[in-house]
Amino acid sequence: MYKTTEIASSEIISDNPVHQRLLFPYIEAAKMVSGNLLEIGCGTGRGVAVLAPSVANYTGVDKNEPLMTKLSTEYPNFKFIDMFLPPLKGLADNTFDYIVTFQVIEHIEDDNEFIKEAHRVLKPGGKLILTTVNRKYSLSRNPWHVREYLASELKNLILKHFGSIETKGVHGNPKVMAYYEENKRSVEKITRFDIFNLQYRLPRWMLQIPYDIANRMSRNIIQKSDNKLVTGITHEDYFLNNDAEECFDFFYIATK
C-alpha cells in the first residue's frame, strides 16, 4: 500500500477541491469514533489532528517508514507503524473500537483479505468506516488504483465478513459540481488524443507517470481559468446522505 501523487496536497492551491474532499470524511468520522482507533493508510497524517480529540488511543499504519517516523515525532502519544498490508501484522484480534480507512482499498491487491483483517482486529460491535471512489464518477482510468467499485460491489465485498453495513455517499453542492464539470471538460481535452483507448489497454505501471502529469495539468488549467472556484471550495461544500449510487465517494460503516 503506497500513497501516491494522486493524493492532493493541502499546500498546492490547485489541489484544494480534492484536498477538501479528502478532509471531509475525517470531519464526519470524528463525530462517530471513540475509544481505541486504528487508521489504515494514514498517509501524511491529514486526519490525525481531526480525529485525536475524539479517541483515547490512535494507531496509524502505512507503508512509508520515513513518514511514520515523522508522524511519531509530531504525535508522540500516538502509535505509527510502517507496514505493507494486508495482513495487519502484529495487531491482535479484537483490539480496536473503530477503524477508519479512507481512499485506501482501491490500492490493495487482495481487497478481500483487507476487509477480513479489518474485521479480525475490531472488537465485537466495533465499526469499520471506509471510503473509496465511486467508479461511476471517475473521469478516466486511474492507474494508481488496482480497481474501483460500484456501490453494490463494495457492499457485497464487505458483507462477506461483516454482519451489517450502513451505505452512505459523499456528495457535493452546486459549487463542487461546477468544479467537477470543469474538471470533466479539462480531462476530455486531454483524453481525446487517446484514439486507441490506451488508458484502458496498457498496464497500470506504464500509465502512472503520464497520469500524474495530465492530472496536474488539468488541475492547473482549472485554477487559471477560475481561481475563485478552486480556492473557494471548503469541506463544508461536501455532505453525506444515503444515496450511495450517485456520489463521488462511498462512505460505508460496517459493524462487526
PDB file of C-alpha atoms in Angstrom:
ATOM      1  CA  MET A   1       0.000   0.000   0.000  1.00  0.00           C
ATOM      2  CA  TYR A   2       1.552   3.264  -1.124  1.00  0.00           C
ATOM      3  CA  LYS A   3       0.367   6.821  -1.012  1.00  0.00           C
ATOM      4  CA  THR A   4       0.848   8.342  -4.440  1.00  0.00           C
ATOM      5  CA  THR A   5       0.954  11.759  -6.036  1.00  0.00           C
ATOM      6  CA  GLU A   6      -2.735  11.413  -6.828  1.00  0.00           C
ATOM      7  CA  ILE A   7      -3.357  12.298  -3.179  1.00  0.00           C
ATOM      8  CA  ALA A   8      -3.945  16.019  -3.108  1.00  0.00           C
ATOM      9  CA  SER A   9      -1.667  18.346  -1.191  1.00  0.00           C
ATOM     10  CA  SER A  10      -3.040  20.903   1.241  1.00  0.00           C
ATOM     11  CA  GLU A  11      -0.177  23.196   0.155  1.00  0.00           C
ATOM     12  CA  ILE A  12      -0.925  23.312  -3.596  1.00  0.00           C
ATOM     13  CA  ILE A  13      -3.704  25.755  -4.471  1.00  0.00           C
ATOM     14  CA  SER A  14      -4.943  23.816  -7.493  1.00  0.00           C
ATOM     15  CA  ASP A  15      -5.424  20.715  -5.301  1.00  0.00           C
ATOM     16  CA  ASN A  16      -7.748  22.484  -2.880  1.00  0.00           C
ATOM     17  CA  PRO A  17     -11.099  20.965  -4.013  1.00  0.00           C
ATOM     18  CA  VAL A  18      -9.670  17.446  -3.799  1.00  0.00           C
ATOM     19  CA  HIS A  19      -7.922  18.160  -0.501  1.00  0.00           C
ATOM     20  CA  GLN A  20     -11.220  19.376   0.962  1.00  0.00           C
ATOM     21  CA  ARG A  21     -12.987  16.284  -0.372  1.00  0.00           C
ATOM     22  CA  LEU A  22     -10.392  14.068   1.334  1.00  0.00           C
ATOM     23  CA  LEU A  23     -10.588  16.054   4.573  1.00  0.00           C
ATOM     24  CA  PHE A  24     -14.368  15.833   4.756  1.00  0.00           C
ATOM     25  CA  PRO A  25     -14.609  12.133   5.811  1.00  0.00           C
ATOM     26  CA  TYR A  26     -12.298  12.780   8.764  1.00  0.00           C
ATOM     27  CA  ILE A  27     -14.564  15.550   9.990  1.00  0.00           C
ATOM     28  CA  GLU A  28     -17.585  13.258   9.710  1.00  0.00           C
ATOM     29  CA  ALA A  29     -15.791  10.302  11.311  1.00  0.00           C
ATOM     30  CA  ALA A  30     -14.654  12.446  14.254  1.00  0.00           C
ATOM     31  CA  LYS A  31     -18.337  12.756  15.196  1.00  0.00           C
ATOM     32  CA  MET A  32     -18.672   8.956  15.343  1.00  0.00           C
ATOM     33  CA  VAL A  33     -15.455   7.460  16.724  1.00  0.00           C
ATOM     34  CA  SER A  34     -14.259   6.906  20.291  1.00  0.00           C
ATOM     35  CA  GLY A  35     -12.019   4.633  22.316  1.00  0.00           C
ATOM     36  CA  ASN A  36      -9.225   2.746  20.585  1.00  0.00           C
ATOM     37  CA  LEU A  37      -8.905   3.771  16.918  1.00  0.00           C
ATOM     38  CA  LEU A  38      -6.897   2.289  14.040  1.00  0.00           C
ATOM     39  CA  GLU A  39      -6.355   4.206  10.818  1.00  0.00           C
ATOM     40  CA  ILE A  40      -5.324   2.000   7.910  1.00  0.00           C
ATOM     41  CA  GLY A  41      -3.469   4.139   5.388  1.00  0.00           C
ATOM     42  CA  CYS A  42      -2.843   7.252   7.464  1.00  0.00           C
ATOM     43  CA  GLY A  43      -0.587   8.726   4.764  1.00  0.00           C
ATOM     44  CA  THR A  44       0.715  12.191   5.577  1.00  0.00           C
ATOM     45  CA  GLY A  45      -1.447  12.334   8.688  1.00  0.00           C
ATOM     46  CA  ARG A  46      -4.072  14.587   7.104  1.00  0.00           C
ATOM     47  CA  GLY A  47      -6.738  13.495   9.576  1.00  0.00           C
ATOM     48  CA  VAL A  48      -4.826  12.683  12.756  1.00  0.00           C
ATOM     49  CA  ALA A  49      -5.389  16.057  14.409  1.00  0.00           C
ATOM     50  CA  VAL A  50      -9.067  15.946  13.390  1.00  0.00           C
ATOM     51  CA  LEU A  51      -9.639  12.510  14.925  1.00  0.00           C
ATOM     52  CA  ALA A  52      -7.430  12.907  18.011  1.00  0.00           C
ATOM     53  CA  PRO A  53      -9.877  14.789  20.280  1.00  0.00           C
ATOM     54  CA  SER A  54     -12.481  12.040  19.818  1.00  0.00           C
ATOM     55  CA  VAL A  55     -10.393   8.991  20.774  1.00  0.00           C
ATOM     56  CA  ALA A  56      -8.424   7.634  23.724  1.00  0.00           C
ATOM     57  CA  ASN A  57      -5.789   5.887  21.597  1.00  0.00           C
ATOM     58  CA  TYR A  58      -4.763   6.263  17.961  1.00  0.00           C
ATOM     59  CA  THR A  59      -2.719   3.830  15.850  1.00  0.00           C
ATOM     60  CA  GLY A  60      -1.848   4.660  12.246  1.00  0.00           C
ATOM     61  CA  VAL A  61      -0.382   2.241   9.716  1.00  0.00           C
ATOM     62  CA  ASP A  62       1.023   2.874   6.234  1.00  0.00           C
ATOM     63  CA  LYS A  63       3.859   1.716   4.034  1.00  0.00           C
ATOM     64  CA  ASN A  64       6.208   4.650   4.386  1.00  0.00           C
ATOM     65  CA  GLU A  65       8.879   4.364   7.057  1.00  0.00           C
ATOM     66  CA  PRO A  66      10.190   7.976   6.917  1.00  0.00           C
ATOM     67  CA  LEU A  67       6.659   9.312   7.122  1.00  0.00           C
ATOM     68  CA  MET A  68       5.746   7.052  10.045  1.00  0.00           C
ATOM     69  CA  THR A  69       8.880   8.218  11.854  1.00  0.00           C
ATOM     70  CA  LYS A  70       7.987  11.856  11.190  1.00  0.00           C
ATOM     71  CA  LEU A  71       4.422  11.398  12.445  1.00  0.00           C
ATOM     72  CA  SER A  72       5.697   9.598  15.560  1.00  0.00           C
ATOM     73  CA  THR A  73       7.728  12.713  16.357  1.00  0.00           C
ATOM     74  CA  GLU A  74       4.810  15.055  15.707  1.00  0.00           C
ATOM     75  CA  TYR A  75       2.362  12.950  17.738  1.00  0.00           C
ATOM     76  CA  PRO A  76       4.425  11.269  20.473  1.00  0.00           C
ATOM     77  CA  ASN A  77       1.343   9.982  22.300  1.00  0.00           C
ATOM     78  CA  PHE A  78       0.147   8.052  19.247  1.00  0.00           C
ATOM     79  CA  LYS A  79       1.499   4.951  17.552  1.00  0.00           C
ATOM     80  CA  PHE A  80       2.553   4.791  13.891  1.00  0.00           C
ATOM     81  CA  ILE A  81       3.623   1.555  12.201  1.00  0.00           C
ATOM     82  CA  ASP A  82       5.379   1.089   8.866  1.00  0.00           C
ATOM     83  CA  MET A  83       3.501  -1.835   7.371  1.00  0.00           C
ATOM     84  CA  PHE A  84       2.778  -3.347   3.977  1.00  0.00           C
ATOM     85  CA  LEU A  85      -0.684  -4.837   4.134  1.00  0.00           C
ATOM     86  CA  PRO A  86      -2.641  -6.959   4.299  1.00  0.00           C
ATOM     87  CA  PRO A  87      -2.213  -8.616   6.774  1.00  0.00           C
ATOM     88  CA  LEU A  88      -2.310  -6.302   9.768  1.00  0.00           C
ATOM     89  CA  LYS A  89       0.820  -7.951  11.082  1.00  0.00           C
ATOM     90  CA  GLY A  90       1.381  -7.717  14.827  1.00  0.00           C
ATOM     91  CA  LEU A  91      -2.080  -6.340  15.602  1.00  0.00           C
ATOM     92  CA  ALA A  92      -4.071  -8.614  17.898  1.00  0.00           C
ATOM     93  CA  ASP A  93      -7.620  -9.854  17.388  1.00  0.00           C
ATOM     94  CA  ASN A  94     -10.470  -7.856  18.939  1.00  0.00           C
ATOM     95  CA  THR A  95      -8.330  -4.806  19.717  1.00  0.00           C
ATOM     96  CA  PHE A  96      -9.965  -1.708  18.207  1.00  0.00           C
ATOM     97  CA  ASP A  97     -13.292   0.009  18.753  1.00  0.00           C
ATOM     98  CA  TYR A  98     -13.119   1.736  15.361  1.00  0.00           C
ATOM     99  CA  ILE A  99     -11.168   1.513  12.128  1.00  0.00           C
ATOM    100  CA  VAL A 100     -11.078   4.334   9.600  1.00  0.00           C
ATOM    101  CA  THR A 101      -9.592   3.755   6.164  1.00  0.00           C
ATOM    102  CA  PHE A 102     -10.089   6.469   3.588  1.00  0.00           C
ATOM    103  CA  GLN A 103      -9.230   6.103  -0.111  1.00  0.00           C
ATOM    104  CA  VAL A 104      -7.057   3.038   0.515  1.00  0.00           C
ATOM    105  CA  ILE A 105      -8.834  -0.161  -0.541  1.00  0.00           C
ATOM    106  CA  GLU A 106      -8.610   0.777  -4.225  1.00  0.00           C
ATOM    107  CA  HIS A 107      -4.815   0.459  -3.929  1.00  0.00           C
ATOM    108  CA  ILE A 108      -4.899  -3.017  -2.323  1.00  0.00           C
ATOM    109  CA  GLU A 109      -4.296  -6.120  -4.437  1.00  0.00           C
ATOM    110  CA  ASP A 110      -6.161  -8.507  -2.111  1.00  0.00           C
ATOM    111  CA  ASP A 111      -9.192  -6.486  -1.116  1.00  0.00           C
ATOM    112  CA  ASN A 112     -10.983  -9.490   0.404  1.00  0.00           C
ATOM    113  CA  GLU A 113      -8.082 -10.133   2.789  1.00  0.00           C
ATOM    114  CA  PHE A 114      -8.006  -6.406   3.569  1.00  0.00           C
ATOM    115  CA  ILE A 115     -11.620  -6.471   4.776  1.00  0.00           C
ATOM    116  CA  LYS A 116     -11.129  -9.806   6.565  1.00  0.00           C
ATOM    117  CA  GLU A 117      -8.169  -8.387   8.517  1.00  0.00           C
ATOM    118  CA  ALA A 118     -10.095  -5.241   9.456  1.00  0.00           C
ATOM    119  CA  HIS A 119     -12.841  -7.462  10.840  1.00  0.00           C
ATOM    120  CA  ARG A 120     -10.320  -9.557  12.776  1.00  0.00           C
ATOM    121  CA  VAL A 121      -8.756  -6.693  14.721  1.00  0.00           C
ATOM    122  CA  LEU A 122     -12.052  -4.991  15.583  1.00  0.00           C
ATOM    123  CA  LYS A 123     -13.733  -5.731  18.888  1.00  0.00           C
ATOM    124  CA  PRO A 124     -17.196  -7.330  18.733  1.00  0.00           C
ATOM    125  CA  GLY A 125     -19.549  -4.464  17.944  1.00  0.00           C
ATOM    126  CA  GLY A 126     -16.657  -2.421  16.551  1.00  0.00           C
ATOM    127  CA  LYS A 127     -17.112  -0.405  13.392  1.00  0.00           C
ATOM    128  CA  LEU A 128     -15.206  -0.024  10.134  1.00  0.00           C
ATOM    129  CA  ILE A 129     -15.618   3.363   8.423  1.00  0.00           C
ATOM    130  CA  LEU A 130     -14.385   3.122   4.838  1.00  0.00           C
ATOM    131  CA  THR A 131     -14.346   5.453   1.853  1.00  0.00           C
ATOM    132  CA  THR A 132     -13.312   4.852  -1.735  1.00  0.00           C
ATOM    133  CA  VAL A 133     -14.123   6.398  -5.091  1.00  0.00           C
ATOM    134  CA  ASN A 134     -17.326   5.606  -6.942  1.00  0.00           C
ATOM    135  CA  ARG A 135     -16.351   4.203 -10.334  1.00  0.00           C
ATOM    136  CA  LYS A 136     -19.396   5.832 -11.923  1.00  0.00           C
ATOM    137  CA  TYR A 137     -17.889   9.266 -11.254  1.00  0.00           C
ATOM    138  CA  SER A 138     -14.304   8.569 -12.294  1.00  0.00           C
ATOM    139  CA  LEU A 139     -13.352  10.774 -15.244  1.00  0.00           C
ATOM    140  CA  SER A 140     -10.610   8.474 -16.544  1.00  0.00           C
ATOM    141  CA  ARG A 141      -8.757   5.357 -15.585  1.00  0.00           C
ATOM    142  CA  ASN A 142      -6.582   5.935 -12.530  1.00  0.00           C
ATOM    143  CA  PRO A 143      -3.533   3.676 -12.974  1.00  0.00           C
ATOM    144  CA  TRP A 144      -2.633   4.005  -9.295  1.00  0.00           C
ATOM    145  CA  HIS A 145      -5.814   2.090  -8.470  1.00  0.00           C
ATOM    146  CA  VAL A 146      -5.890  -1.686  -8.650  1.00  0.00           C
ATOM    147  CA  ARG A 147      -9.650  -1.449  -9.091  1.00  0.00           C
ATOM    148  CA  GLU A 148     -12.620   0.824  -8.416  1.00  0.00           C
ATOM    149  CA  TYR A 149     -16.078  -0.234  -7.268  1.00  0.00           C
ATOM    150  CA  LEU A 150     -19.740   0.290  -7.908  1.00  0.00           C
ATOM    151  CA  ALA A 151     -21.923   0.664  -4.824  1.00  0.00           C
ATOM    152  CA  SER A 152     -23.220  -2.915  -4.764  1.00  0.00           C
ATOM    153  CA  GLU A 153     -19.779  -4.412  -5.454  1.00  0.00           C
ATOM    154  CA  LEU A 154     -18.248  -2.765  -2.410  1.00  0.00           C
ATOM    155  CA  LYS A 155     -21.263  -3.539  -0.225  1.00  0.00           C
ATOM    156  CA  ASN A 156     -21.185  -7.228  -1.156  1.00  0.00           C
ATOM    157  CA  LEU A 157     -17.445  -7.465  -0.511  1.00  0.00           C
ATOM    158  CA  ILE A 158     -17.771  -6.008   2.983  1.00  0.00           C
ATOM    159  CA  LEU A 159     -20.800  -8.173   3.830  1.00  0.00           C
ATOM    160  CA  LYS A 160     -18.721 -11.287   3.241  1.00  0.00           C
ATOM    161  CA  HIS A 161     -17.128 -10.534   6.608  1.00  0.00           C
ATOM    162  CA  PHE A 162     -19.345  -8.036   8.463  1.00  0.00           C
ATOM    163  CA  GLY A 163     -22.823  -8.666   9.760  1.00  0.00           C
ATOM    164  CA  SER A 164     -24.324  -5.289   8.882  1.00  0.00           C
ATOM    165  CA  ILE A 165     -23.475  -2.204   6.874  1.00  0.00           C
ATOM    166  CA  GLU A 166     -24.741   1.349   6.513  1.00  0.00           C
ATOM    167  CA  THR A 167     -24.173   2.686   2.999  1.00  0.00           C
ATOM    168  CA  LYS A 168     -23.779   6.426   2.554  1.00  0.00           C
ATOM    169  CA  GLY A 169     -22.223   8.616  -0.105  1.00  0.00           C
ATOM    170  CA  VAL A 170     -20.121  11.784  -0.195  1.00  0.00           C
ATOM    171  CA  HIS A 171     -21.786  14.420  -2.369  1.00  0.00           C
ATOM    172  CA  GLY A 172     -21.044  17.993  -3.357  1.00  0.00           C
ATOM    173  CA  ASN A 173     -23.129  21.167  -3.503  1.00  0.00           C
ATOM    174  CA  PRO A 174     -23.518  23.196  -6.729  1.00  0.00           C
ATOM    175  CA  LYS A 175     -20.086  24.795  -6.244  1.00  0.00           C
ATOM    176  CA  VAL A 176     -18.451  21.353  -6.111  1.00  0.00           C
ATOM    177  CA  MET A 177     -20.479  20.139  -9.072  1.00  0.00           C
ATOM    178  CA  ALA A 178     -19.328  23.161 -11.086  1.00  0.00           C
ATOM    179  CA  TYR A 179     -15.727  22.197 -10.340  1.00  0.00           C
ATOM    180  CA  TYR A 180     -16.461  18.575 -11.300  1.00  0.00           C
ATOM    181  CA  GLU A 181     -17.879  19.665 -14.655  1.00  0.00           C
ATOM    182  CA  GLU A 182     -14.870  21.913 -15.289  1.00  0.00           C
ATOM    183  CA  ASN A 183     -12.573  19.025 -14.439  1.00  0.00           C
ATOM    184  CA  LYS A 184     -14.533  16.731 -16.727  1.00  0.00           C
ATOM    185  CA  ARG A 185     -14.130  19.134 -19.651  1.00  0.00           C
ATOM    186  CA  SER A 186     -10.423  19.510 -18.903  1.00  0.00           C
ATOM    187  CA  VAL A 187      -9.880  15.748 -18.782  1.00  0.00           C
ATOM    188  CA  GLU A 188     -11.785  15.278 -22.024  1.00  0.00           C
ATOM    189  CA  LYS A 189      -9.475  17.768 -23.745  1.00  0.00           C
ATOM    190  CA  ILE A 190      -6.535  15.562 -22.780  1.00  0.00           C
ATOM    191  CA  THR A 191      -8.075  12.114 -23.336  1.00  0.00           C
ATOM    192  CA  ARG A 192      -9.432  12.991 -26.789  1.00  0.00           C
ATOM    193  CA  PHE A 193      -5.932  12.312 -28.095  1.00  0.00           C
ATOM    194  CA  ASP A 194      -6.134   8.727 -26.793  1.00  0.00           C
ATOM    195  CA  ILE A 195      -7.730   7.457 -30.005  1.00  0.00           C
ATOM    196  CA  PHE A 196      -6.649   3.874 -29.336  1.00  0.00           C
ATOM    197  CA  ASN A 197      -8.066   3.876 -25.780  1.00  0.00           C
ATOM    198  CA  LEU A 198      -4.614   3.097 -24.385  1.00  0.00           C
ATOM    199  CA  GLN A 199      -5.562   4.273 -20.898  1.00  0.00           C
ATOM    200  CA  TYR A 200      -7.570   1.059 -20.540  1.00  0.00           C
ATOM    201  CA  ARG A 201      -5.358  -1.232 -22.605  1.00  0.00           C
ATOM    202  CA  LEU A 202      -1.863  -0.587 -21.255  1.00  0.00           C
ATOM    203  CA  PRO A 203      -0.525  -1.974 -17.939  1.00  0.00           C
ATOM    204  CA  ARG A 204      -1.062   0.301 -14.947  1.00  0.00           C
ATOM    205  CA  TRP A 205       2.647   0.907 -14.332  1.00  0.00           C
ATOM    206  CA  MET A 206       3.121   2.350 -17.823  1.00  0.00           C
ATOM    207  CA  LEU A 207       0.420   4.953 -17.241  1.00  0.00           C
ATOM    208  CA  GLN A 208       1.221   6.170 -13.737  1.00  0.00           C
ATOM    209  CA  ILE A 209       3.670   8.956 -14.585  1.00  0.00           C
ATOM    210  CA  PRO A 210       1.686  10.191 -17.638  1.00  0.00           C
ATOM    211  CA  TYR A 211      -1.439  10.166 -15.467  1.00  0.00           C
ATOM    212  CA  ASP A 212       0.235  12.286 -12.779  1.00  0.00           C
ATOM    213  CA  ILE A 213       1.406  14.798 -15.385  1.00  0.00           C
ATOM    214  CA  ALA A 214      -2.024  15.005 -17.023  1.00  0.00           C
ATOM    215  CA  ASN A 215      -3.749  15.242 -13.642  1.00  0.00           C
ATOM    216  CA  ARG A 216      -1.521  18.127 -12.584  1.00  0.00           C
ATOM    217  CA  MET A 217      -2.095  19.874 -15.936  1.00  0.00           C
ATOM    218  CA  SER A 218      -5.849  19.536 -15.587  1.00  0.00           C
ATOM    219  CA  ARG A 219      -5.930  20.986 -12.065  1.00  0.00           C
ATOM    220  CA  ASN A 220      -3.668  23.872 -13.070  1.00  0.00           C
ATOM    221  CA  ILE A 221      -5.829  24.657 -16.109  1.00  0.00           C
ATOM    222  CA  ILE A 222      -8.948  24.907 -13.928  1.00  0.00           C
ATOM    223  CA  GLN A 223      -7.195  27.096 -11.390  1.00  0.00           C
ATOM    224  CA  LYS A 224      -6.011  29.516 -14.079  1.00  0.00           C
ATOM    225  CA  SER A 225      -9.457  29.698 -15.650  1.00  0.00           C
ATOM    226  CA  ASP A 226     -11.430  30.049 -12.401  1.00  0.00           C
ATOM    227  CA  ASN A 227      -9.198  30.567  -9.367  1.00  0.00           C
ATOM    228  CA  LYS A 228     -12.126  31.721  -7.225  1.00  0.00           C
ATOM    229  CA  LEU A 229     -13.944  28.433  -7.782  1.00  0.00           C
ATOM    230  CA  VAL A 230     -10.846  26.383  -6.908  1.00  0.00           C
ATOM    231  CA  THR A 231      -9.906  28.320  -3.776  1.00  0.00           C
ATOM    232  CA  GLY A 232     -13.480  28.865  -2.615  1.00  0.00           C
ATOM    233  CA  ILE A 233     -14.364  25.212  -2.008  1.00  0.00           C
ATOM    234  CA  THR A 234     -14.185  24.023   1.608  1.00  0.00           C
ATOM    235  CA  HIS A 235     -15.093  20.777   3.368  1.00  0.00           C
ATOM    236  CA  GLU A 236     -18.462  22.362   4.127  1.00  0.00           C
ATOM    237  CA  ASP A 237     -19.318  22.152   0.427  1.00  0.00           C
ATOM    238  CA  TYR A 238     -19.398  18.356   0.726  1.00  0.00           C
ATOM    239  CA  PHE A 239     -22.116  16.414   2.528  1.00  0.00           C
ATOM    240  CA  LEU A 240     -23.253  12.881   3.360  1.00  0.00           C
ATOM    241  CA  ASN A 241     -26.557  11.265   2.528  1.00  0.00           C
ATOM    242  CA  ASN A 242     -27.951   7.775   1.964  1.00  0.00           C
ATOM    243  CA  ASP A 243     -27.522   7.880  -1.807  1.00  0.00           C
ATOM    244  CA  ALA A 244     -24.596   5.531  -2.369  1.00  0.00           C
ATOM    245  CA  GLU A 245     -25.233   5.189  -6.105  1.00  0.00           C
ATOM    246  CA  GLU A 246     -24.803   8.763  -7.333  1.00  0.00           C
ATOM    247  CA  CYS A 247     -21.944  10.028  -5.181  1.00  0.00           C
ATOM    248  CA  PHE A 248     -18.272  10.917  -5.510  1.00  0.00           C
ATOM    249  CA  ASP A 249     -17.086   8.562  -2.787  1.00  0.00           C
ATOM    250  CA  PHE A 250     -18.702   5.760  -0.847  1.00  0.00           C
ATOM    251  CA  PHE A 251     -18.863   6.263   2.925  1.00  0.00           C
ATOM    252  CA  TYR A 252     -19.659   2.834   4.358  1.00  0.00           C
ATOM    253  CA  ILE A 253     -19.989   1.991   8.047  1.00  0.00           C
ATOM    254  CA  ALA A 254     -19.770  -1.747   8.782  1.00  0.00           C
ATOM    255  CA  THR A 255     -20.389  -3.297  12.215  1.00  0.00           C
ATOM    256  CA  LYS A 256     -18.711  -6.470  13.472  1.00  0.00           C
TER     257      LYS A 256
END
